[in-house]
Amino acid sequence: MLFHVVLFRPRPDLLPAARFDLVRSLEETLRSVPSIRRFQLGRRVRHGAGYEAQMSEDLSLAAIIEFDDLAGLREYLEHP
């Protein structure tokens, strides 16, 4: 089992229609890449750990994508 963790934040000027398109695109990717075993998306929570101060950007969202192996992760990363 392998996990790919992505921290990100949407652009503040992203219009609601563009946010909807982003979600639709993500849903399509989840359906079309068979190597994705599980996908979770949620808010990143700051809890006061020292390493948080080292981050140069405040990335408010986290995606965790689960694969069986490195080949599955590569399939996802190479997907158009």
mmCIF file of C-alpha atoms in Angstrom:
data_model
loop_
_atom_site.group_PDB
_atom_site.id
_atom_site.type_symbol
_atom_site.label_atom_id
_atom_site.label_comp_id
_atom_site.label_asym_id
_atom_site.label_seq_id
_atom_site.Cartn_x
_atom_site.Cartn_y
_atom_site.Cartn_z
ATOM 1 C CA MET A 1 0.000 0.000 0.000
ATOM 2 C CA LEU A 2 1.263 3.476 -0.909
ATOM 3 C CA PHE A 3 -0.136 6.924 -0.092
ATOM 4 C CA HIS A 4 0.316 10.106 -2.130
ATOM 5 C CA VAL A 5 -0.317 13.216 -0.017
ATOM 6 C CA VAL A 6 -0.991 16.574 -1.657
ATOM 7 C CA LEU A 7 -1.318 19.837 0.273
ATOM 8 C CA PHE A 8 -2.850 22.700 -1.678
ATOM 9 C CA ARG A 9 -5.180 25.679 -1.655
ATOM 10 C CA PRO A 10 -7.489 26.951 -4.370
ATOM 11 C CA ARG A 11 -6.656 30.332 -5.853
ATOM 12 C CA PRO A 12 -8.612 33.009 -3.985
ATOM 13 C CA ASP A 13 -9.920 34.463 -7.258
ATOM 14 C CA LEU A 14 -11.307 31.126 -8.470
ATOM 15 C CA LEU A 15 -14.915 31.701 -9.502
ATOM 16 C CA PRO A 16 -17.644 29.290 -8.329
ATOM 17 C CA ALA A 17 -18.051 27.850 -11.840
ATOM 18 C CA ALA A 18 -14.320 27.125 -12.017
ATOM 19 C CA ARG A 19 -14.439 25.450 -8.592
ATOM 20 C CA PHE A 20 -17.284 23.260 -9.853
ATOM 21 C CA ASP A 21 -15.242 22.374 -12.958
ATOM 22 C CA LEU A 22 -12.282 21.475 -10.746
ATOM 23 C CA VAL A 23 -14.416 19.088 -8.703
ATOM 24 C CA ARG A 24 -15.896 17.532 -11.875
ATOM 25 C CA SER A 25 -12.402 17.035 -13.297
ATOM 26 C CA LEU A 26 -11.256 15.409 -10.070
ATOM 27 C CA GLU A 27 -14.270 13.086 -10.036
ATOM 28 C CA GLU A 28 -13.560 12.074 -13.644
ATOM 29 C CA THR A 29 -9.940 11.315 -12.800
ATOM 30 C CA LEU A 30 -11.026 9.161 -9.866
ATOM 31 C CA ARG A 31 -13.299 7.159 -12.178
ATOM 32 C CA SER A 32 -10.816 6.842 -15.032
ATOM 33 C CA VAL A 33 -7.651 5.808 -13.169
ATOM 34 C CA PRO A 34 -8.237 2.247 -11.950
ATOM 35 C CA SER A 35 -5.133 2.157 -9.764
ATOM 36 C CA ILE A 36 -6.654 4.650 -7.293
ATOM 37 C CA ARG A 37 -7.874 2.530 -4.375
ATOM 38 C CA ARG A 38 -9.140 5.333 -2.150
ATOM 39 C CA PHE A 39 -9.251 9.118 -2.193
ATOM 40 C CA GLN A 40 -9.877 11.472 0.696
ATOM 41 C CA LEU A 41 -10.068 15.258 0.625
ATOM 42 C CA GLY A 42 -10.345 17.489 3.652
ATOM 43 C CA ARG A 43 -9.248 20.613 5.422
ATOM 44 C CA ARG A 44 -5.721 20.717 6.777
ATOM 45 C CA VAL A 45 -5.747 21.551 10.476
ATOM 46 C CA ARG A 46 -2.954 23.463 12.182
ATOM 47 C CA HIS A 47 -2.366 22.122 15.679
ATOM 48 C CA GLY A 48 0.674 24.067 16.885
ATOM 49 C CA ALA A 49 3.476 21.631 16.064
ATOM 50 C CA GLY A 50 6.863 23.269 15.567
ATOM 51 C CA TYR A 51 7.275 22.036 12.003
ATOM 52 C CA GLU A 52 4.211 24.027 10.917
ATOM 53 C CA ALA A 53 6.160 27.281 11.363
ATOM 54 C CA GLN A 54 8.637 26.074 8.729
ATOM 55 C CA MET A 55 5.999 26.014 5.982
ATOM 56 C CA SER A 56 6.352 29.048 3.737
ATOM 57 C CA GLU A 57 2.728 28.829 2.535
ATOM 58 C CA ASP A 58 -0.549 28.146 4.278
ATOM 59 C CA LEU A 59 -2.005 25.250 2.302
ATOM 60 C CA SER A 60 -5.524 24.748 3.603
ATOM 61 C CA LEU A 61 -6.562 21.476 1.921
ATOM 62 C CA ALA A 62 -5.127 17.973 1.928
ATOM 63 C CA ALA A 63 -5.741 15.117 -0.488
ATOM 64 C CA ILE A 64 -4.679 11.569 0.381
ATOM 65 C CA ILE A 65 -4.684 9.122 -2.505
ATOM 66 C CA GLU A 66 -4.124 5.419 -1.882
ATOM 67 C CA PHE A 67 -2.532 2.960 -4.332
ATOM 68 C CA ASP A 68 -1.481 -0.664 -4.156
ATOM 69 C CA ASP A 69 2.032 0.068 -5.374
ATOM 70 C CA LEU A 70 4.410 2.482 -7.082
ATOM 71 C CA ALA A 71 3.187 1.412 -10.533
ATOM 72 C CA GLY A 72 -0.324 2.552 -9.578
ATOM 73 C CA LEU A 73 0.964 5.928 -8.404
ATOM 74 C CA ARG A 74 2.881 6.345 -11.652
ATOM 75 C CA GLU A 75 -0.254 5.523 -13.654
ATOM 76 C CA TYR A 76 -2.083 8.303 -11.793
ATOM 77 C CA LEU A 77 0.766 10.811 -12.188
ATOM 78 C CA GLU A 78 0.989 10.140 -15.943
ATOM 79 C CA HIS A 79 -2.764 10.440 -16.480
ATOM 80 C CA PRO A 80 -3.623 13.451 -18.672
#
